[in-house]
Amino acid sequence: MFYLIGLGLFDEKDITLRGLETVKKCQRIYLEAYTSILLVQKEKLEELYGKEVILADREMVESSSDEILKDADNCDVAMLVVGDPMGATTHADLVIRARELKIPVRMIHNASIMNAIGACGLQLYKFGQTVSLVFFENNYRPQSFYDHIKENVSLGLHTLVLLDIKVKEQSWENLARGRKVYEPPRYMSASLAAQQMLEVEEDRQENICTPDSLCVAVGRMGSDDQVIFAGTLQELAEHDIGPPLHSVVLVGRDVHDLELEFLRAYAVNLENFDRVAKTYLEK
Amino acid sequence: MFYLIGLGLFDEKDITLRGLETVKKCQRIYLEAYTSILLVQKEKLEELYGKEVILADREMVESSSDEILKDADNCDVAMLVVGDPMGATTHADLVIRARELKIPVRMIHNASIMNAIGACGLQLYKFGQTVSLVFFENNYRPQSFYDHIKENVSLGLHTLVLLDIKVKEQSWENLARGRKVYEPPRYMSASLAAQQMLEVEEDRQENICTPDSLCVAVGRMGSDDQVIFAGTLQELAEHDIGPPLHSVVLVGRDVHDLELEFLRAYAVNLENFDRVAKTYLEK
């Protein structure tokens, strides 16, 4: 059997009892290393499981799937994934490959940012499509996220904005010389995300993510030092919510007063929050 | 401290290690009984925790919040919730009340249908707003869900349709006579959901959820006998996916071929699935 097991949001204690029980009976255990590097230490997992854990980077998951799935028709193999297993297309590919090899697959679910974001008090059913924001580079400043947010905004819905993570990046020089030397990982901050959103708004001027738009930012969701920020995009652009990972929500116009009341406890500037929140309720 | 702890999708083994550790140190433990009745048995939880678990129905959570929160500034109290704690507005109310009483609150997240639905292979970021479908009664056949689905359809997005649960219902007669006698719980089947969607389509004729619309149904998500169905709404209307709980997804027009390939393994009628899937890719 091939198991895809969600590790949840934060550390080794976020696995479920079912997940832990399953890991313990597996002959091989892989840890998807794309986002996990930051969050859980391989050594801590190994200590908890009493087993060796093999780090699998994106390259390995994408190009060596047969190695990962090897013998999984006769023994138990687990792939551990931060959050929930089906958060990334990569794992859908693995499942399809396993099926081709006639290997049975089972998923063990866990919390991910896609549902835990409800912790900020915004109702999950009122979120539209999720958008991703990449690091802007000199000549690479894609605006497609803006169009998707615009679709949500037109329906009054909230938008979860997932922020870029750069792991195993190579500098142009190292890439050109074929040197497998990697840059340190980079995680987009909520504040940079707000700046990029405001930059595109300034270019497009369609009143989608303005300096006065209400937003929420969550840092280190599910951890002991989780932080929730509520305020305007302008405030967020100037505010540091600490170490990664961060996520951002743009609040939709159809927000209820109960949602705003919940958010208010996280307002970075109460007076400004109340001023702006009022304009949302007066619509 | 007041803890809101997600129990995950299925049974007592879906709690996280962090959740279990926390429950074990709590002085009082409540179990939100609205959806959980079906899924986890109180006795099994008590056995696992080595502690008494108090059943809290919706009425109690909504009207006796101060009793639940009593002394939580001096001791540890847990409210266990099937899925993730912030799936229902009720718990937002509890958090706000706790804040008023100056009681610190912590959430321990878990999987819920809102993220685990990714198991069917449809990409989570391409889901629009979530809609709920209630049991149609003789004169009560609300169509508002259709308008929300229509908004998602117009953007090519998938729609998660949550199905009605009736717990602690009273018959008109018992209600009129003030007798606290309750009807057995009712859970809407995916098949009934499809029938209701088709009924409204027939009335509205806006080409939103037609007999040939692709959909997915999941039964008993996360359990050992989880079932995933893929096919048309007409097929689903005539198909029984077994015991509750069920959820339905209406597939959006922007579906990728990888998503369809993943779904194909669950097709109830391959030939028909391929015929209809082709029309989605030809758009």
PDB file of N, CA and C in Angstrom, chain B residues 53-136:
ATOM      1  N   VAL B  53     -16.551  12.439  28.705  1.00  0.00           N
ATOM      2  CA  VAL B  53     -16.822  13.412  27.652  1.00  0.00           C
ATOM      3  C   VAL B  53     -18.289  13.821  27.746  1.00  0.00           C
ATOM      4  N   ILE B  54     -18.540  15.131  27.766  1.00  0.00           N
ATOM      5  CA  ILE B  54     -19.909  15.639  27.901  1.00  0.00           C
ATOM      6  C   ILE B  54     -20.459  15.981  26.519  1.00  0.00           C
ATOM      7  N   LEU B  55     -21.608  15.401  26.184  1.00  0.00           N
ATOM      8  CA  LEU B  55     -22.225  15.676  24.888  1.00  0.00           C
ATOM      9  C   LEU B  55     -22.857  17.066  24.902  1.00  0.00           C
ATOM     10  N   ALA B  56     -22.495  17.888  23.932  1.00  0.00           N
ATOM     11  CA  ALA B  56     -23.056  19.239  23.871  1.00  0.00           C
ATOM     12  C   ALA B  56     -23.808  19.399  22.563  1.00  0.00           C
ATOM     13  N   ASP B  57     -25.136  19.440  22.636  1.00  0.00           N
ATOM     14  CA  ASP B  57     -25.880  19.630  21.394  1.00  0.00           C
ATOM     15  C   ASP B  57     -25.886  21.112  21.025  1.00  0.00           C
ATOM     16  N   ARG B  58     -26.389  21.399  19.838  1.00  0.00           N
ATOM     17  CA  ARG B  58     -26.343  22.765  19.321  1.00  0.00           C
ATOM     18  C   ARG B  58     -27.004  23.749  20.292  1.00  0.00           C
ATOM     19  N   GLU B  59     -28.128  23.306  20.859  1.00  0.00           N
ATOM     20  CA  GLU B  59     -28.858  24.148  21.806  1.00  0.00           C
ATOM     21  C   GLU B  59     -27.950  24.551  22.961  1.00  0.00           C
ATOM     22  N   MET B  60     -27.222  23.573  23.490  1.00  0.00           N
ATOM     23  CA  MET B  60     -26.348  23.831  24.633  1.00  0.00           C
ATOM     24  C   MET B  60     -25.207  24.770  24.238  1.00  0.00           C
ATOM     25  N   VAL B  61     -24.604  24.511  23.061  1.00  0.00           N
ATOM     26  CA  VAL B  61     -23.480  25.342  22.631  1.00  0.00           C
ATOM     27  C   VAL B  61     -23.942  26.781  22.431  1.00  0.00           C
ATOM     28  N   GLU B  62     -25.167  26.922  21.901  1.00  0.00           N
ATOM     29  CA  GLU B  62     -25.637  28.269  21.597  1.00  0.00           C
ATOM     30  C   GLU B  62     -26.189  29.010  22.807  1.00  0.00           C
ATOM     31  N   SER B  63     -26.828  28.270  23.726  1.00  0.00           N
ATOM     32  CA  SER B  63     -27.491  28.998  24.813  1.00  0.00           C
ATOM     33  C   SER B  63     -26.797  28.845  26.162  1.00  0.00           C
ATOM     34  N   SER B  64     -25.879  27.908  26.285  1.00  0.00           N
ATOM     35  CA  SER B  64     -25.219  27.728  27.587  1.00  0.00           C
ATOM     36  C   SER B  64     -23.711  27.897  27.472  1.00  0.00           C
ATOM     37  N   SER B  65     -23.303  28.879  26.671  1.00  0.00           N
ATOM     38  CA  SER B  65     -21.867  29.031  26.445  1.00  0.00           C
ATOM     39  C   SER B  65     -21.131  29.371  27.741  1.00  0.00           C
ATOM     40  N   ASP B  66     -21.786  30.111  28.629  1.00  0.00           N
ATOM     41  CA  ASP B  66     -21.099  30.478  29.869  1.00  0.00           C
ATOM     42  C   ASP B  66     -20.852  29.268  30.763  1.00  0.00           C
ATOM     43  N   GLU B  67     -21.760  28.292  30.679  1.00  0.00           N
ATOM     44  CA  GLU B  67     -21.574  27.068  31.452  1.00  0.00           C
ATOM     45  C   GLU B  67     -20.372  26.297  30.894  1.00  0.00           C
ATOM     46  N   ILE B  68     -20.293  26.248  29.567  1.00  0.00           N
ATOM     47  CA  ILE B  68     -19.169  25.557  28.926  1.00  0.00           C
ATOM     48  C   ILE B  68     -17.843  26.234  29.283  1.00  0.00           C
ATOM     49  N   LEU B  69     -17.864  27.560  29.285  1.00  0.00           N
ATOM     50  CA  LEU B  69     -16.625  28.315  29.495  1.00  0.00           C
ATOM     51  C   LEU B  69     -16.281  28.506  30.976  1.00  0.00           C
ATOM     52  N   LYS B  70     -17.177  28.064  31.849  1.00  0.00           N
ATOM     53  CA  LYS B  70     -17.013  28.308  33.290  1.00  0.00           C
ATOM     54  C   LYS B  70     -15.617  27.899  33.787  1.00  0.00           C
ATOM     55  N   ASP B  71     -14.964  28.818  34.478  1.00  0.00           N
ATOM     56  CA  ASP B  71     -13.651  28.577  35.110  1.00  0.00           C
ATOM     57  C   ASP B  71     -12.520  28.319  34.115  1.00  0.00           C
ATOM     58  N   ALA B  72     -12.778  28.500  32.827  1.00  0.00           N
ATOM     59  CA  ALA B  72     -11.734  28.191  31.847  1.00  0.00           C
ATOM     60  C   ALA B  72     -10.573  29.185  31.934  1.00  0.00           C
ATOM     61  N   ASP B  73     -10.716  30.213  32.762  1.00  0.00           N
ATOM     62  CA  ASP B  73      -9.564  31.088  33.000  1.00  0.00           C
ATOM     63  C   ASP B  73      -8.621  30.454  34.016  1.00  0.00           C
ATOM     64  N   ASN B  74      -9.135  29.514  34.802  1.00  0.00           N
ATOM     65  CA  ASN B  74      -8.303  28.859  35.819  1.00  0.00           C
ATOM     66  C   ASN B  74      -7.994  27.397  35.532  1.00  0.00           C
ATOM     67  N   CYS B  75      -8.780  26.795  34.631  1.00  0.00           N
ATOM     68  CA  CYS B  75      -8.498  25.399  34.309  1.00  0.00           C
ATOM     69  C   CYS B  75      -8.574  25.218  32.790  1.00  0.00           C
ATOM     70  N   ASP B  76      -8.367  24.015  32.319  1.00  0.00           N
ATOM     71  CA  ASP B  76      -8.386  23.762  30.880  1.00  0.00           C
ATOM     72  C   ASP B  76      -9.677  23.060  30.471  1.00  0.00           C
ATOM     73  N   VAL B  77     -10.348  23.652  29.503  1.00  0.00           N
ATOM     74  CA  VAL B  77     -11.614  23.110  29.010  1.00  0.00           C
ATOM     75  C   VAL B  77     -11.489  22.893  27.504  1.00  0.00           C
ATOM     76  N   ALA B  78     -11.981  21.754  27.029  1.00  0.00           N
ATOM     77  CA  ALA B  78     -11.900  21.477  25.594  1.00  0.00           C
ATOM     78  C   ALA B  78     -13.282  21.294  24.988  1.00  0.00           C
ATOM     79  N   MET B  79     -13.460  21.816  23.792  1.00  0.00           N
ATOM     80  CA  MET B  79     -14.644  21.524  22.995  1.00  0.00           C
ATOM     81  C   MET B  79     -14.165  20.765  21.766  1.00  0.00           C
ATOM     82  N   LEU B  80     -14.608  19.525  21.637  1.00  0.00           N
ATOM     83  CA  LEU B  80     -14.210  18.700  20.498  1.00  0.00           C
ATOM     84  C   LEU B  80     -15.209  18.882  19.360  1.00  0.00           C
ATOM     85  N   VAL B  81     -14.697  19.079  18.175  1.00  0.00           N
ATOM     86  CA  VAL B  81     -15.552  19.340  17.023  1.00  0.00           C
ATOM     87  C   VAL B  81     -15.154  18.410  15.880  1.00  0.00           C
ATOM     88  N   VAL B  82     -16.120  17.741  15.283  1.00  0.00           N
ATOM     89  CA  VAL B  82     -15.822  16.896  14.134  1.00  0.00           C
ATOM     90  C   VAL B  82     -15.312  17.774  12.993  1.00  0.00           C
ATOM     91  N   GLY B  83     -14.258  17.329  12.316  1.00  0.00           N
ATOM     92  CA  GLY B  83     -13.646  18.140  11.264  1.00  0.00           C
ATOM     93  C   GLY B  83     -12.724  19.167  11.886  1.00  0.00           C
ATOM     94  N   ASP B  84     -12.762  20.385  11.385  1.00  0.00           N
ATOM     95  CA  ASP B  84     -11.964  21.480  11.929  1.00  0.00           C
ATOM     96  C   ASP B  84     -12.859  22.380  12.784  1.00  0.00           C
ATOM     97  N   PRO B  85     -12.306  22.957  13.868  1.00  0.00           N
ATOM     98  CA  PRO B  85     -13.154  23.718  14.791  1.00  0.00           C
ATOM     99  C   PRO B  85     -13.886  24.902  14.166  1.00  0.00           C
ATOM    100  N   MET B  86     -13.321  25.523  13.130  1.00  0.00           N
ATOM    101  CA  MET B  86     -13.942  26.754  12.655  1.00  0.00           C
ATOM    102  C   MET B  86     -14.865  26.535  11.463  1.00  0.00           C
ATOM    103  N   GLY B  87     -15.386  25.322  11.331  1.00  0.00           N
ATOM    104  CA  GLY B  87     -16.309  25.046  10.245  1.00  0.00           C
ATOM    105  C   GLY B  87     -17.690  25.658  10.449  1.00  0.00           C
ATOM    106  N   ALA B  88     -18.045  25.989  11.669  1.00  0.00           N
ATOM    107  CA  ALA B  88     -19.402  26.485  11.935  1.00  0.00           C
ATOM    108  C   ALA B  88     -19.375  27.803  12.703  1.00  0.00           C
ATOM    109  N   THR B  89     -20.339  28.657  12.399  1.00  0.00           N
ATOM    110  CA  THR B  89     -20.444  29.969  13.032  1.00  0.00           C
ATOM    111  C   THR B  89     -20.578  29.856  14.548  1.00  0.00           C
ATOM    112  N   THR B  90     -21.239  28.780  14.983  1.00  0.00           N
ATOM    113  CA  THR B  90     -21.453  28.548  16.407  1.00  0.00           C
ATOM    114  C   THR B  90     -20.167  28.698  17.205  1.00  0.00           C
ATOM    115  N   HIS B  91     -19.070  28.186  16.639  1.00  0.00           N
ATOM    116  CA  HIS B  91     -17.834  28.203  17.404  1.00  0.00           C
ATOM    117  C   HIS B  91     -17.188  29.572  17.399  1.00  0.00           C
ATOM    118  N   ALA B  92     -17.441  30.349  16.359  1.00  0.00           N
ATOM    119  CA  ALA B  92     -16.975  31.733  16.358  1.00  0.00           C
ATOM    120  C   ALA B  92     -17.635  32.482  17.518  1.00  0.00           C
ATOM    121  N   ASP B  93     -18.928  32.220  17.719  1.00  0.00           N
ATOM    122  CA  ASP B  93     -19.641  32.840  18.844  1.00  0.00           C
ATOM    123  C   ASP B  93     -18.986  32.483  20.171  1.00  0.00           C
ATOM    124  N   LEU B  94     -18.635  31.214  20.325  1.00  0.00           N
ATOM    125  CA  LEU B  94     -17.999  30.751  21.565  1.00  0.00           C
ATOM    126  C   LEU B  94     -16.673  31.476  21.805  1.00  0.00           C
ATOM    127  N   VAL B  95     -15.902  31.636  20.735  1.00  0.00           N
ATOM    128  CA  VAL B  95     -14.604  32.308  20.868  1.00  0.00           C
ATOM    129  C   VAL B  95     -14.803  33.761  21.292  1.00  0.00           C
ATOM    130  N   ILE B  96     -15.769  34.415  20.667  1.00  0.00           N
ATOM    131  CA  ILE B  96     -16.030  35.821  21.006  1.00  0.00           C
ATOM    132  C   ILE B  96     -16.474  35.938  22.462  1.00  0.00           C
ATOM    133  N   ARG B  97     -17.322  35.001  22.897  1.00  0.00           N
ATOM    134  CA  ARG B  97     -17.777  35.019  24.293  1.00  0.00           C
ATOM    135  C   ARG B  97     -16.597  34.783  25.242  1.00  0.00           C
ATOM    136  N   ALA B  98     -15.719  33.857  24.875  1.00  0.00           N
ATOM    137  CA  ALA B  98     -14.550  33.579  25.713  1.00  0.00           C
ATOM    138  C   ALA B  98     -13.681  34.827  25.859  1.00  0.00           C
ATOM    139  N   ARG B  99     -13.513  35.551  24.753  1.00  0.00           N
ATOM    140  CA  ARG B  99     -12.719  36.782  24.808  1.00  0.00           C
ATOM    141  C   ARG B  99     -13.325  37.788  25.773  1.00  0.00           C
ATOM    142  N   GLU B 100     -14.667  37.909  25.728  1.00  0.00           N
ATOM    143  CA  GLU B 100     -15.344  38.846  26.629  1.00  0.00           C
ATOM    144  C   GLU B 100     -15.078  38.480  28.079  1.00  0.00           C
ATOM    145  N   LEU B 101     -14.967  37.164  28.317  1.00  0.00           N
ATOM    146  CA  LEU B 101     -14.719  36.687  29.685  1.00  0.00           C
ATOM    147  C   LEU B 101     -13.219  36.639  29.993  1.00  0.00           C
ATOM    148  N   LYS B 102     -12.418  37.152  29.067  1.00  0.00           N
ATOM    149  CA  LYS B 102     -10.955  37.192  29.223  1.00  0.00           C
ATOM    150  C   LYS B 102     -10.346  35.798  29.359  1.00  0.00           C
ATOM    151  N   ILE B 103     -10.949  34.850  28.680  1.00  0.00           N
ATOM    152  CA  ILE B 103     -10.432  33.480  28.684  1.00  0.00           C
ATOM    153  C   ILE B 103      -9.612  33.264  27.415  1.00  0.00           C
ATOM    154  N   PRO B 104      -8.345  32.868  27.556  1.00  0.00           N
ATOM    155  CA  PRO B 104      -7.548  32.623  26.353  1.00  0.00           C
ATOM    156  C   PRO B 104      -8.074  31.405  25.588  1.00  0.00           C
ATOM    157  N   VAL B 105      -7.978  31.480  24.261  1.00  0.00           N
ATOM    158  CA  VAL B 105      -8.519  30.428  23.394  1.00  0.00           C
ATOM    159  C   VAL B 105      -7.414  29.894  22.498  1.00  0.00           C
ATOM    160  N   ARG B 106      -7.380  28.600  22.317  1.00  0.00           N
ATOM    161  CA  ARG B 106      -6.461  28.042  21.321  1.00  0.00           C
ATOM    162  C   ARG B 106      -7.187  27.015  20.468  1.00  0.00           C
ATOM    163  N   MET B 107      -6.915  27.049  19.170  1.00  0.00           N
ATOM    164  CA  MET B 107      -7.523  26.073  18.271  1.00  0.00           C
ATOM    165  C   MET B 107      -6.498  25.027  17.869  1.00  0.00           C
ATOM    166  N   ILE B 108      -6.943  23.793  17.799  1.00  0.00           N
ATOM    167  CA  ILE B 108      -6.079  22.735  17.285  1.00  0.00           C
ATOM    168  C   ILE B 108      -6.771  22.184  16.042  1.00  0.00           C
ATOM    169  N   HIS B 109      -6.152  22.446  14.908  1.00  0.00           N
ATOM    170  CA  HIS B 109      -6.822  22.205  13.634  1.00  0.00           C
ATOM    171  C   HIS B 109      -6.783  20.745  13.211  1.00  0.00           C
ATOM    172  N   ASN B 110      -7.634  20.432  12.251  1.00  0.00           N
ATOM    173  CA  ASN B 110      -7.668  19.087  11.698  1.00  0.00           C
ATOM    174  C   ASN B 110      -8.283  19.152  10.307  1.00  0.00           C
ATOM    175  N   ALA B 111      -8.265  18.023   9.629  1.00  0.00           N
ATOM    176  CA  ALA B 111      -8.867  17.967   8.301  1.00  0.00           C
ATOM    177  C   ALA B 111     -10.373  18.166   8.402  1.00  0.00           C
ATOM    178  N   SER B 112     -10.953  18.753   7.374  1.00  0.00           N
ATOM    179  CA  SER B 112     -12.403  18.840   7.259  1.00  0.00           C
ATOM    180  C   SER B 112     -12.733  18.608   5.791  1.00  0.00           C
ATOM    181  N   ILE B 113     -14.005  18.486   5.501  1.00  0.00           N
ATOM    182  CA  ILE B 113     -14.394  18.240   4.116  1.00  0.00           C
ATOM    183  C   ILE B 113     -13.899  19.372   3.210  1.00  0.00           C
ATOM    184  N   MET B 114     -13.744  20.580   3.782  1.00  0.00           N
ATOM    185  CA  MET B 114     -13.349  21.746   2.993  1.00  0.00           C
ATOM    186  C   MET B 114     -11.970  21.590   2.356  1.00  0.00           C
ATOM    187  N   ASN B 115     -11.067  20.833   2.976  1.00  0.00           N
ATOM    188  CA  ASN B 115      -9.784  20.617   2.304  1.00  0.00           C
ATOM    189  C   ASN B 115      -9.613  19.165   1.849  1.00  0.00           C
ATOM    190  N   ALA B 116     -10.222  18.216   2.579  1.00  0.00           N
ATOM    191  CA  ALA B 116     -10.034  16.806   2.221  1.00  0.00           C
ATOM    192  C   ALA B 116     -10.697  16.465   0.889  1.00  0.00           C
ATOM    193  N   ILE B 117     -11.627  17.306   0.446  1.00  0.00           N
ATOM    194  CA  ILE B 117     -12.306  17.049  -0.822  1.00  0.00           C
ATOM    195  C   ILE B 117     -11.294  16.989  -1.977  1.00  0.00           C
ATOM    196  N   GLY B 118     -10.106  17.547  -1.756  1.00  0.00           N
ATOM    197  CA  GLY B 118      -9.034  17.446  -2.744  1.00  0.00           C
ATOM    198  C   GLY B 118      -8.688  15.999  -3.083  1.00  0.00           C
ATOM    199  N   ALA B 119      -9.088  15.066  -2.222  1.00  0.00           N
ATOM    200  CA  ALA B 119      -8.825  13.642  -2.444  1.00  0.00           C
ATOM    201  C   ALA B 119      -9.397  13.137  -3.763  1.00  0.00           C
ATOM    202  N   CYS B 120     -10.420  13.821  -4.277  1.00  0.00           N
ATOM    203  CA  CYS B 120     -11.038  13.351  -5.521  1.00  0.00           C
ATOM    204  C   CYS B 120     -10.200  13.745  -6.733  1.00  0.00           C
ATOM    205  N   GLY B 121      -9.185  14.583  -6.531  1.00  0.00           N
ATOM    206  CA  GLY B 121      -8.296  14.929  -7.629  1.00  0.00           C
ATOM    207  C   GLY B 121      -8.575  16.296  -8.238  1.00  0.00           C
ATOM    208  N   LEU B 122      -9.665  16.928  -7.821  1.00  0.00           N
ATOM    209  CA  LEU B 122      -9.926  18.292  -8.288  1.00  0.00           C
ATOM    210  C   LEU B 122      -9.068  19.252  -7.466  1.00  0.00           C
ATOM    211  N   GLN B 123      -8.459  20.222  -8.141  1.00  0.00           N
ATOM    212  CA  GLN B 123      -7.545  21.131  -7.463  1.00  0.00           C
ATOM    213  C   GLN B 123      -8.296  22.099  -6.548  1.00  0.00           C
ATOM    214  N   LEU B 124      -7.868  22.148  -5.290  1.00  0.00           N
ATOM    215  CA  LEU B 124      -8.577  22.965  -4.301  1.00  0.00           C
ATOM    216  C   LEU B 124      -8.616  24.444  -4.658  1.00  0.00           C
ATOM    217  N   TYR B 125      -7.559  24.943  -5.291  1.00  0.00           N
ATOM    218  CA  TYR B 125      -7.529  26.388  -5.548  1.00  0.00           C
ATOM    219  C   TYR B 125      -8.540  26.792  -6.613  1.00  0.00           C
ATOM    220  N   LYS B 126      -9.096  25.796  -7.311  1.00  0.00           N
ATOM    221  CA  LYS B 126     -10.082  26.116  -8.342  1.00  0.00           C
ATOM    222  C   LYS B 126     -11.524  25.921  -7.875  1.00  0.00           C
ATOM    223  N   PHE B 127     -11.709  25.818  -6.570  1.00  0.00           N
ATOM    224  CA  PHE B 127     -13.061  25.789  -6.022  1.00  0.00           C
ATOM    225  C   PHE B 127     -13.511  27.222  -5.750  1.00  0.00           C
ATOM    226  N   GLY B 128     -14.737  27.541  -6.127  1.00  0.00           N
ATOM    227  CA  GLY B 128     -15.326  28.824  -5.750  1.00  0.00           C
ATOM    228  C   GLY B 128     -15.981  28.700  -4.385  1.00  0.00           C
ATOM    229  N   GLN B 129     -16.909  29.600  -4.105  1.00  0.00           N
ATOM    230  CA  GLN B 129     -17.614  29.559  -2.827  1.00  0.00           C
ATOM    231  C   GLN B 129     -18.305  28.212  -2.627  1.00  0.00           C
ATOM    232  N   THR B 130     -18.477  27.842  -1.365  1.00  0.00           N
ATOM    233  CA  THR B 130     -19.126  26.583  -1.000  1.00  0.00           C
ATOM    234  C   THR B 130     -20.623  26.821  -0.822  1.00  0.00           C
ATOM    235  N   VAL B 131     -21.440  25.888  -1.302  1.00  0.00           N
ATOM    236  CA  VAL B 131     -22.882  26.068  -1.100  1.00  0.00           C
ATOM    237  C   VAL B 131     -23.442  24.940  -0.240  1.00  0.00           C
ATOM    238  N   SER B 132     -24.577  25.215   0.394  1.00  0.00           N
ATOM    239  CA  SER B 132     -25.250  24.211   1.217  1.00  0.00           C
ATOM    240  C   SER B 132     -26.609  23.910   0.620  1.00  0.00           C
ATOM    241  N   LEU B 133     -26.984  22.657   0.687  1.00  0.00           N
ATOM    242  CA  LEU B 133     -28.259  22.231   0.119  1.00  0.00           C
ATOM    243  C   LEU B 133     -29.110  21.680   1.260  1.00  0.00           C
ATOM    244  N   VAL B 134     -30.322  22.228   1.420  1.00  0.00           N
ATOM    245  CA  VAL B 134     -31.208  21.740   2.483  1.00  0.00           C
ATOM    246  C   VAL B 134     -32.226  20.761   1.908  1.00  0.00           C
ATOM    247  N   PHE B 135     -32.771  19.928   2.774  1.00  0.00           N
ATOM    248  CA  PHE B 135     -33.857  19.032   2.366  1.00  0.00           C
ATOM    249  C   PHE B 135     -35.027  19.863   1.839  1.00  0.00           C
ATOM    250  N   PHE B 136     -35.462  19.592   0.630  1.00  0.00           N
ATOM    251  CA  PHE B 136     -36.670  20.249   0.128  1.00  0.00           C
ATOM    252  C   PHE B 136     -37.874  19.673   0.867  1.00  0.00           C
TER     253      PHE B 136
END
